[in-house]
Short mmCIF file of C-alpha atoms in Angstrom, two decimals:
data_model
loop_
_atom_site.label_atom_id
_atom_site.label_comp_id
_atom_site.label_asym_id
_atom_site.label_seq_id
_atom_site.Cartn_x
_atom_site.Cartn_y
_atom_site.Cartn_z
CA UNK A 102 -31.91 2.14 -14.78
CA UNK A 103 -32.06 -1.50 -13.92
CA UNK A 104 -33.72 -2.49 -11.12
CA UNK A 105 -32.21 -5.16 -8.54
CA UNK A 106 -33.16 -8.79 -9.95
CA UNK A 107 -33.96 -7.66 -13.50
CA UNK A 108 -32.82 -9.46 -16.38
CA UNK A 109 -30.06 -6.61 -16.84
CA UNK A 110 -28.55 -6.51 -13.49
CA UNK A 111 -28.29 -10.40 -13.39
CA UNK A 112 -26.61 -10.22 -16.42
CA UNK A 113 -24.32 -7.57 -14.95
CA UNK A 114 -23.59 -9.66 -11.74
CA UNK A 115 -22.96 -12.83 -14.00
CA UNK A 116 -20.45 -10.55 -16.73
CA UNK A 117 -18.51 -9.86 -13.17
CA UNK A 118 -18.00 -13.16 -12.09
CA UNK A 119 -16.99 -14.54 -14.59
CA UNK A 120 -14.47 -11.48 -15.31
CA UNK A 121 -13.07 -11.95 -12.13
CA UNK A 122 -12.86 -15.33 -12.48
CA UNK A 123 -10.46 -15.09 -15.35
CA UNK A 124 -8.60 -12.59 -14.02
CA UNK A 125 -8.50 -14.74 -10.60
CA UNK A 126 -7.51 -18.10 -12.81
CA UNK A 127 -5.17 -15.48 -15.30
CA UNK A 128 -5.85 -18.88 -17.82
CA UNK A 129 -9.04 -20.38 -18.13
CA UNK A 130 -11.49 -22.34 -20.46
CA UNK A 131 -15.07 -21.95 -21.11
CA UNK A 132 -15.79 -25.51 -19.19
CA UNK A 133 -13.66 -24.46 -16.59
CA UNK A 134 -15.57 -20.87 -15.98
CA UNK A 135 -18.53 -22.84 -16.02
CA UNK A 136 -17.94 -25.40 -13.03
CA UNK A 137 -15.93 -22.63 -10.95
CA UNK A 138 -19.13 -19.77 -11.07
CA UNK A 139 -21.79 -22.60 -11.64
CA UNK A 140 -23.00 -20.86 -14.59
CA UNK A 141 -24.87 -22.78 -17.77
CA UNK A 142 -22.14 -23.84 -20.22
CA UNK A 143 -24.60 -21.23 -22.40
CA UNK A 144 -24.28 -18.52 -20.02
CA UNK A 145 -21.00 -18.26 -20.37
CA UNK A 146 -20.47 -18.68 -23.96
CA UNK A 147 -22.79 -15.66 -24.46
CA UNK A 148 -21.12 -13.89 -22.01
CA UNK A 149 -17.27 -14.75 -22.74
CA UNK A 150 -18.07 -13.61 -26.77
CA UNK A 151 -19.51 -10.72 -25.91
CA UNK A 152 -16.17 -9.87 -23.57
CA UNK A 153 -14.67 -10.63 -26.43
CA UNK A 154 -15.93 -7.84 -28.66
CA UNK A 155 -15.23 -5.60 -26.13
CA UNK A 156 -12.55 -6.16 -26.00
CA UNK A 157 -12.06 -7.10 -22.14
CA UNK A 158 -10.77 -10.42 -22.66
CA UNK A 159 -8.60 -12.02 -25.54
CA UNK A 160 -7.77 -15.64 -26.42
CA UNK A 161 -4.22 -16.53 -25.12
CA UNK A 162 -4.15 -20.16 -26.32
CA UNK A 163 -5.60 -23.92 -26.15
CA UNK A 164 -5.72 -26.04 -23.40
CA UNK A 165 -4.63 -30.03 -23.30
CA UNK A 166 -7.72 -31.88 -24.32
CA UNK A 167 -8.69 -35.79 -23.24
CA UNK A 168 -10.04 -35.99 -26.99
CA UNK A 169 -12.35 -33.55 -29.83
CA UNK A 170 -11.35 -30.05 -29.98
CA UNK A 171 -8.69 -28.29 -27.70
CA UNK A 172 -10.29 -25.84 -25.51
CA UNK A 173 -10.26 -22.33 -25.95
CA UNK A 174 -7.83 -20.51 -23.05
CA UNK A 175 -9.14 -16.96 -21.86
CA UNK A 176 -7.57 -14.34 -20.47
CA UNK A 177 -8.08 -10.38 -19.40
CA UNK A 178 -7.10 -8.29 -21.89
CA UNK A 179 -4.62 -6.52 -20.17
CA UNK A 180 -4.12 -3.41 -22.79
CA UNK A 181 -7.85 -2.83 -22.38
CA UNK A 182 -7.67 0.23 -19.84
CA UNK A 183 -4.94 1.96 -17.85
CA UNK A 184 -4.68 2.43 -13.94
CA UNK A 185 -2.93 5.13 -12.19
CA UNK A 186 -1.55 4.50 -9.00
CA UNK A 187 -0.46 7.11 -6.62
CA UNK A 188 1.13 7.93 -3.26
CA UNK A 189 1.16 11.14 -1.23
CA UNK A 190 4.39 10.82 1.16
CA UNK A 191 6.04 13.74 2.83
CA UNK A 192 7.18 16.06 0.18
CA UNK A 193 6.89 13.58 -3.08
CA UNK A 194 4.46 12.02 -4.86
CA UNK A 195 5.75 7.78 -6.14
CA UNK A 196 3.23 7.93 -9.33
CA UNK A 197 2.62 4.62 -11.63
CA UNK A 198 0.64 3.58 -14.59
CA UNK A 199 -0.16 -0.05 -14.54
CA UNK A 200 -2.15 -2.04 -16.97
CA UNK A 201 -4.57 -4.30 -16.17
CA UNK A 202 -2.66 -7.44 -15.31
CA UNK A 203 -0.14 -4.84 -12.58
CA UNK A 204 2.50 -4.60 -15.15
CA UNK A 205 3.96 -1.06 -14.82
CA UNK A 206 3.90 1.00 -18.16
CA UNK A 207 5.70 3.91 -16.36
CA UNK A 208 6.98 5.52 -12.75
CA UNK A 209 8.01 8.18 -11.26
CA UNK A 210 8.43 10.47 -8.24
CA UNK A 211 7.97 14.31 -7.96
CA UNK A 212 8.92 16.22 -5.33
CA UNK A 213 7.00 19.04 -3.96
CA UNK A 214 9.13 19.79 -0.79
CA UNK A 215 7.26 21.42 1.82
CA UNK A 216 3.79 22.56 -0.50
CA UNK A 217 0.87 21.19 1.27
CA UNK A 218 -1.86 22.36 -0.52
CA UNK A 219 -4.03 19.29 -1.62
CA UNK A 220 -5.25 21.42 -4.98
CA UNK A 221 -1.50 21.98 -6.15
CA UNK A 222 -0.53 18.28 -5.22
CA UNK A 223 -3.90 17.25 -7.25
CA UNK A 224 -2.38 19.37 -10.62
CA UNK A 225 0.92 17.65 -10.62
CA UNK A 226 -0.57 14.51 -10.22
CA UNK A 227 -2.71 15.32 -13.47
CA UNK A 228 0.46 16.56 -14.92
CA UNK A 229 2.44 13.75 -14.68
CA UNK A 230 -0.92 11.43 -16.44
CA UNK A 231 -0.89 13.94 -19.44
CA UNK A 232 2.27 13.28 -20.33
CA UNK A 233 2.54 9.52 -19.31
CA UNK A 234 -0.93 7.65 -20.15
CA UNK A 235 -0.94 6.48 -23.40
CA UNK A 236 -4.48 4.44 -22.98
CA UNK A 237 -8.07 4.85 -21.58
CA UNK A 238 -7.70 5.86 -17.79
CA UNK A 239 -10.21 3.35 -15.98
CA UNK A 240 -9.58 5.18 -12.39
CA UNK A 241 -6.88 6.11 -10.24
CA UNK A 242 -6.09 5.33 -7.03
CA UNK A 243 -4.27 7.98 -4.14
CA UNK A 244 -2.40 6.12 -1.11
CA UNK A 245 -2.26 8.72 1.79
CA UNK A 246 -0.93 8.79 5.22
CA UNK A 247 -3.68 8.64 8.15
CA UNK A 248 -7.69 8.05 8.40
CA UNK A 249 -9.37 7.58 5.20
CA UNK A 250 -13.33 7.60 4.52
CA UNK A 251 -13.16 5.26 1.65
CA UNK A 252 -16.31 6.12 0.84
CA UNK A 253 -17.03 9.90 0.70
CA UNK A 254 -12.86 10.02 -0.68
CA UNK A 255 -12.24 11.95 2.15
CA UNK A 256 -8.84 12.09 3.88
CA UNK A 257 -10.72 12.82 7.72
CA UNK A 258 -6.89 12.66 9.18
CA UNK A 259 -3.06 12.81 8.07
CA UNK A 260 -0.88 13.56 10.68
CA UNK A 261 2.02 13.67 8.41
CA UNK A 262 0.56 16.16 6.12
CA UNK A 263 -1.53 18.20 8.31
CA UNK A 264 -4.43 17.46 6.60
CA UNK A 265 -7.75 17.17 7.88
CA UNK A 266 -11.21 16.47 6.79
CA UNK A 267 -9.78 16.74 2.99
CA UNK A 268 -12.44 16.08 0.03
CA UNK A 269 -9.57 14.52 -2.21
CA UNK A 270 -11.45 12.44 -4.08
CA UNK A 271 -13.42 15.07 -5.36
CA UNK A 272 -10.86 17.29 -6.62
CA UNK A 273 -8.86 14.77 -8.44
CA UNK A 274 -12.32 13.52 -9.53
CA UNK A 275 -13.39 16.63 -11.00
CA UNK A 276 -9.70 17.08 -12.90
CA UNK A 277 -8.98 13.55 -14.08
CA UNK A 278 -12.43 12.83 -14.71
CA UNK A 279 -12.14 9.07 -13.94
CA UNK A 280 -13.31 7.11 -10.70
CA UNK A 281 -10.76 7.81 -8.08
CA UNK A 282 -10.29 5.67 -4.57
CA UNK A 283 -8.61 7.28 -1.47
CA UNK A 284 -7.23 4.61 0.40
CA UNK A 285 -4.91 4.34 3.57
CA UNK A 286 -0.84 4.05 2.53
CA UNK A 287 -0.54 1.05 4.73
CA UNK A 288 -3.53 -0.56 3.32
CA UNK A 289 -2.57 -0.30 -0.39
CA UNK A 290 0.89 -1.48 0.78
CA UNK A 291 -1.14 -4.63 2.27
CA UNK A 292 -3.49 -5.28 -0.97
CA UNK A 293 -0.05 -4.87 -2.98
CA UNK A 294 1.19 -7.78 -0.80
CA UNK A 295 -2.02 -9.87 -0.89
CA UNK A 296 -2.08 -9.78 -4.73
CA UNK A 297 1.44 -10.00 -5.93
CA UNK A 298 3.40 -10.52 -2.57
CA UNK A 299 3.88 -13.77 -0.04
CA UNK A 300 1.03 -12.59 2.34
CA UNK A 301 -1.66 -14.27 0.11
CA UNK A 302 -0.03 -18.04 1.47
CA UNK A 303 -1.17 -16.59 4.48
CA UNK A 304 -4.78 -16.55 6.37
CA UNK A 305 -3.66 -14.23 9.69
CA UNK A 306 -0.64 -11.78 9.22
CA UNK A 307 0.58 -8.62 10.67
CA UNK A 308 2.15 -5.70 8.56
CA UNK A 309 4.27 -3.28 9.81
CA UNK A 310 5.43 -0.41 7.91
CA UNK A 311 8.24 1.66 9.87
CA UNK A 312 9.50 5.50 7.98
CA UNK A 313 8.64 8.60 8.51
CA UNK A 314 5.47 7.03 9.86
CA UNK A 315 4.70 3.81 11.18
CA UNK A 316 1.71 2.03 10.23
CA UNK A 317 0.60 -1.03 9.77
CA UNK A 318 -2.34 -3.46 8.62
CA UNK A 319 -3.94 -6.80 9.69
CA UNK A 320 -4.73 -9.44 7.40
CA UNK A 321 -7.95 -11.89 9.10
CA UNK A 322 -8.95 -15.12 7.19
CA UNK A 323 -7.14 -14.25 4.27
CA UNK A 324 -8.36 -10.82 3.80
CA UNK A 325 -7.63 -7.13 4.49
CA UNK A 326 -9.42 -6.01 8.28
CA UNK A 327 -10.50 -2.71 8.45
CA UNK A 328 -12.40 -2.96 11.75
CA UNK A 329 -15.03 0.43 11.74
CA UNK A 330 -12.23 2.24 9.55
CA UNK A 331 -8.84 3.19 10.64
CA UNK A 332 -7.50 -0.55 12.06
CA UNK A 333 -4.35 -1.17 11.85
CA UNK A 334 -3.07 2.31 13.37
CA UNK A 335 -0.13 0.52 15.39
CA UNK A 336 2.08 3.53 15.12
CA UNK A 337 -0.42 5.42 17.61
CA UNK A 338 -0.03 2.57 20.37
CA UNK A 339 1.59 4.37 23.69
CA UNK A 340 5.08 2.90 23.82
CA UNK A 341 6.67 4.82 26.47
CA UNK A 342 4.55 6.70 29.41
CA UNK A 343 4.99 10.54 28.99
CA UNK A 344 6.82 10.29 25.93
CA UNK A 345 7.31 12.51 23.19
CA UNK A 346 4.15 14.51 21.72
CA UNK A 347 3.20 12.48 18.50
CA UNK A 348 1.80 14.59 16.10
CA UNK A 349 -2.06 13.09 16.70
CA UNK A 350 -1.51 15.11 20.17
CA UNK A 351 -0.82 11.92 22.32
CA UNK A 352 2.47 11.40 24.06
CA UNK A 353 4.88 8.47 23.59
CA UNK A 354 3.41 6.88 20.76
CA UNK A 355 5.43 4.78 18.62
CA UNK A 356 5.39 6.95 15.95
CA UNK A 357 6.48 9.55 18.17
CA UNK A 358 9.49 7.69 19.47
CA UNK A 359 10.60 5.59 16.69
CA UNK A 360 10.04 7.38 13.46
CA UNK A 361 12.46 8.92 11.05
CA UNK A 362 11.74 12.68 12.99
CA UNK A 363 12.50 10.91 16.17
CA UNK A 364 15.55 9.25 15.02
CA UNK A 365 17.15 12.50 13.60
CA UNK A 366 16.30 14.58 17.06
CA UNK A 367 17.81 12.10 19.14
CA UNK A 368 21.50 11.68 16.67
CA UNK A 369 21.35 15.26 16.96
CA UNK A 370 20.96 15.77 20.77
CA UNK A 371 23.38 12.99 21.17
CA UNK A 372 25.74 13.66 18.76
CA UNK A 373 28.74 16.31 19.39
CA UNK A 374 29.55 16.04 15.22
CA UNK A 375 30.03 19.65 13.63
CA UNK A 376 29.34 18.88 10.28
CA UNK A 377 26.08 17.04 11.73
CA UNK A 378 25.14 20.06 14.11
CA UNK A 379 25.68 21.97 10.46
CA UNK A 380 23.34 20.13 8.26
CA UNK A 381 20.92 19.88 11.01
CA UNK A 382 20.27 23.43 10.94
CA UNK A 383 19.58 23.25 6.74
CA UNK A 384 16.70 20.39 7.85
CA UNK A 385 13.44 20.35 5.75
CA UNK A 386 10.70 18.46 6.86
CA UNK A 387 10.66 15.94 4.02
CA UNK A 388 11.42 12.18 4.01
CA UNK A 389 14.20 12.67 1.79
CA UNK A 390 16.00 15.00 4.33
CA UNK A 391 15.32 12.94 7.10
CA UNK A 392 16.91 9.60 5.16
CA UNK A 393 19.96 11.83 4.17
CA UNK A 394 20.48 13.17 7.59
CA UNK A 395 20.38 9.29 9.01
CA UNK A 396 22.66 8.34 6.44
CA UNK A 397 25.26 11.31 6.95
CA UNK A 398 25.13 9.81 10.74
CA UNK A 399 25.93 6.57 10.30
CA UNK A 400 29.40 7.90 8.59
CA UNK A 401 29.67 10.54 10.76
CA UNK A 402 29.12 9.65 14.10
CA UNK A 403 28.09 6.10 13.67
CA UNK A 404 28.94 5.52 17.70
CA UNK A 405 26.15 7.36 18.68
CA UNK A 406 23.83 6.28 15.53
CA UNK A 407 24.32 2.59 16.60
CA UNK A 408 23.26 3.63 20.07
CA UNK A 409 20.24 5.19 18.61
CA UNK A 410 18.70 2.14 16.65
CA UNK A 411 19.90 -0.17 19.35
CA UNK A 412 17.23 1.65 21.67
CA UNK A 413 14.93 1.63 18.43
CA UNK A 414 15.60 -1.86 17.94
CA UNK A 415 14.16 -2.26 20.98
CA UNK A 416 11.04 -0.04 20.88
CA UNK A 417 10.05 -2.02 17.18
CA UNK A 418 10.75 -4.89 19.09
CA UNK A 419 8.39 -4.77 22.10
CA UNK A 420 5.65 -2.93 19.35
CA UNK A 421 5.75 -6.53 17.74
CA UNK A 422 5.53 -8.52 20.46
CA UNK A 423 2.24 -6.62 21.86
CA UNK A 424 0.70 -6.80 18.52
CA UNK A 425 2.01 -10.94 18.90
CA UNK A 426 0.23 -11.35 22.13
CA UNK A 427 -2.57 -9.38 20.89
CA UNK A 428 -3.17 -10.72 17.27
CA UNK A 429 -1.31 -14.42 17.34
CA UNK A 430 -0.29 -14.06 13.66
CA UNK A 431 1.20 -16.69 11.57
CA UNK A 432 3.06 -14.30 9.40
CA UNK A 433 4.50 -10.71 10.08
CA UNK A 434 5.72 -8.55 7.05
CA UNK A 435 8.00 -5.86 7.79
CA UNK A 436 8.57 -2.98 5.26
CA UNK A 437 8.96 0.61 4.84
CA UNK A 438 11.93 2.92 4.35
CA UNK A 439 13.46 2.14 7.64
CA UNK A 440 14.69 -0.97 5.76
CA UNK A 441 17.40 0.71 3.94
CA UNK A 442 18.69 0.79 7.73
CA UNK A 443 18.00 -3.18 8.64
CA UNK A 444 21.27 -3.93 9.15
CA UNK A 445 21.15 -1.91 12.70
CA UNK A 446 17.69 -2.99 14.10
CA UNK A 447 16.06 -5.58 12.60
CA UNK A 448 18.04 -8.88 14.10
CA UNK A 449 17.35 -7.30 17.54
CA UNK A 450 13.70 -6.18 16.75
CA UNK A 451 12.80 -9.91 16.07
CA UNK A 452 14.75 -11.74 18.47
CA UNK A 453 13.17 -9.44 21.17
CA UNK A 454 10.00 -9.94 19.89
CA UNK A 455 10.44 -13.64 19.24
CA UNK A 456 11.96 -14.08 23.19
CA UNK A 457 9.29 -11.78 24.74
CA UNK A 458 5.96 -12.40 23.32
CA UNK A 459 3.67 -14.61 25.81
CA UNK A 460 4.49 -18.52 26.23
CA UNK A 461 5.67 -19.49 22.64
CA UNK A 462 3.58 -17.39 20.57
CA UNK A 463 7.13 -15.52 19.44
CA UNK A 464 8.01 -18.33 17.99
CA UNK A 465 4.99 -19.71 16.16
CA UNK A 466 5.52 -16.62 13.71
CA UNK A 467 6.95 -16.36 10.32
CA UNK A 468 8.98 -13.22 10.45
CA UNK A 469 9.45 -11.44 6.52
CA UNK A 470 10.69 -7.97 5.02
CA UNK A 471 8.78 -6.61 1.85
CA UNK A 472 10.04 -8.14 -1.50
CA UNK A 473 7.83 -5.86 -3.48
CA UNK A 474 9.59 -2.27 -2.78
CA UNK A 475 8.09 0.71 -3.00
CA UNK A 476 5.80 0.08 -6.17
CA UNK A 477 3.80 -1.86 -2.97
CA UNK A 478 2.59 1.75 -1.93
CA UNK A 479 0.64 2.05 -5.24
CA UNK A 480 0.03 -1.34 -6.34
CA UNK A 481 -2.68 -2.18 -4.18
CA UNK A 482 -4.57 0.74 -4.67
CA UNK A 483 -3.95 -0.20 -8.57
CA UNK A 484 -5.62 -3.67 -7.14
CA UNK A 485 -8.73 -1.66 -5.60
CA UNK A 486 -9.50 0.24 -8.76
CA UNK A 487 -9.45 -3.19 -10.68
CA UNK A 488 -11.59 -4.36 -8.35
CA UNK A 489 -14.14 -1.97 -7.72
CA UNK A 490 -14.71 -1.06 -11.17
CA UNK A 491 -14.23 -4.57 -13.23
CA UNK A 492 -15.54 -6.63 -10.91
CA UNK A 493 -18.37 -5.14 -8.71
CA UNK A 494 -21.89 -3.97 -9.18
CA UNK A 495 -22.93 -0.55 -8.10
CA UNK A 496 -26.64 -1.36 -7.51
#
């Protein structure tokens, strides 16, 4: 085993750099790698041809030259490995194979309606990479609802599938037999945004993810802010005093009052529509139900449905202008499946954030919806794996 500051490991830490340097740069010369890591123009040579005959890097070209030979352009090899990405929601799996560069080789989404069992969940997962992966897995990474030890793998906390203290990481480790990262939904959703999205133009932003859940992330000095694990829980402020029970035990959090579940219960206690009353009573507790049910509303009773998301409006409204006053962001990103549904809330949301939040901080802010879709849930975590196991050294 090498031992910290042995010839091997600084080797090791220099191979990184410069990997992620190329990857970083997408195009780069030799010269170029040297003055950005301030590595010998040696080093790197040695280094860059053995990536070469490993196949981790290919030449992609020549550069413009001011006179001798055109430099050599470098670039990862993006067919050397493949990454699966994953997300858990309520009652599906969104499943992905990227390679290396992010580009998606293949998707797709299983449902497993009300099965909560995270062994059974693990074996379709593995299902769906036998038949799909066509390349050396490098790791895999899951997206789930709630607390997440990144660490340990562990999923200490999802509300949403009444999981607790779950050791995911070491089932799927034991049948995929690749490196796998647990990783909150609303993080990955953030990564996805810092590495293909608009959020990396921005140093401080606020995400907010509004569905079935709400969740959200905060982006300080450019990069991801986990605090001591589990920031960026917005969907568990108190919104309304003696509220309804969220399903973390509290009452009136914002999850509790403006997500999909609380959307549906209110239509339906509103609403005097038979054909609503009807399918109300054939409810599953799966996203997919809960999206049909709001759509069937909107043409069936769409009075009361408007008066629904106008008081959501307002609810997602004051929840960004506290996290405004709190946070000062430049940027906020909105996304999540309530989007399908902007047309009814999202003009008011932001104007009554914009008007509300303290002096002119409401104004200051860049307001944005996700351009990404839903291949943000797993593309970040895609962005982790590539990260923690082509760029970083496990001393």
């Amino acid at each position: 085993m090498a031992l910290v500051g042995s010839r091997e490991l600084i080797r090791d830490i220099n191979e990184k750099t410069i990997l992620k340097e190329i990857f970083l740069e997408k195009q780069i010369d030799r010269a170029s790698l040297a003055r950005k890591t301030s590595l010998s123009g040696g080093t790197v040579t040695k280094i860059t041809s053995d990536l070469l005959k490993k196949g981790l890097i290919r030449v992609v070209g020549e550069s413009t030259s001011t006179g001798g030979r055109k430099p050599v352009l470098l670039s990862i090899n993006p067919n050397f490995g493949n990454i699966l990405g994953v997300k858990i929601g309520l009652g599906y799996l969104q499943l992905i194979i990227t390679n290396l560069s992010g580009k998606i080789l293949s998707q797709q989404r299983k449902e497993f309606g009300e099965e909560l069992d995270p062994h059974k969940i693990s074996y379709l997962i593995k299902e769906y990479v036998e038949q799909k992966n066509k390349n050396h897995l490098i790791g895999a990474s899951v997206a789930v609802s709630g607390t997440i030890d990144s660490i340990k793998g562990v999923v200490l906390d999802s509300f949403i599938l009444n999981w607790k203290n779950v050791e995911l990481g070491k089932i799927l480790k034991n049948i995929l037999k690749v490196p796998i990262y647990i990783i909150n939904d609303a993080d990955s959703f953030t990564l996805a945004h810092l590495w293909k999205g608009k959020l990396k133009k921005h140093k401080h932003a606020l995400v907010m993810i509004l569905g079935v859940g709400i969740g959200g992330s905060l982006i300080v000095n450019g990069n991801l802010y986990t605090g001591n694990g589990g920031a960026g829980e917005i969907g568990h402020m108190t919104i309304k005093e003696n509220g309804n029970k969220c399903s973390c035990g509290s009452y009136g959090c914002l999850e509790a009052e403006a997500s999909f579940e609380s959307l549906v219960n209110k239509i339906y206690t509103k609403s005097e529509n038979t054909l609503l009353k009807e399918y109300y009573k054939t409810f599953k507790n799966t996203e997919l139900s809960e999206i049909d049910f709001i759509r069937l509303s909107l043409k069936e009773d769409p009075q009361v449905s408007h008066e629904v998301f106008n008081e959501y409006s307002t609810l997602i409204g004051t929840a960004i202008k506290n996290l405004i006053n709190i946070f000062t962001p430049e940027y906020v990103l909105i996304g999540g499946e309530a989007l399908e549904f902007s047309d009814y809330f999202l003009d008011n949301s932001v104007n009554y954030a914009r008007k509300n939040a303290f002096g002119n901080l409401g104004e200051r802010v860049i307001y944005d919806v996700d351009n990404l879709g839903p291949k943000a849930w797993m593309l970040g975590g895609v962005y982790q794996v590539i990260q923690e196991e082509m760029f970083y050294i496990k001393v």
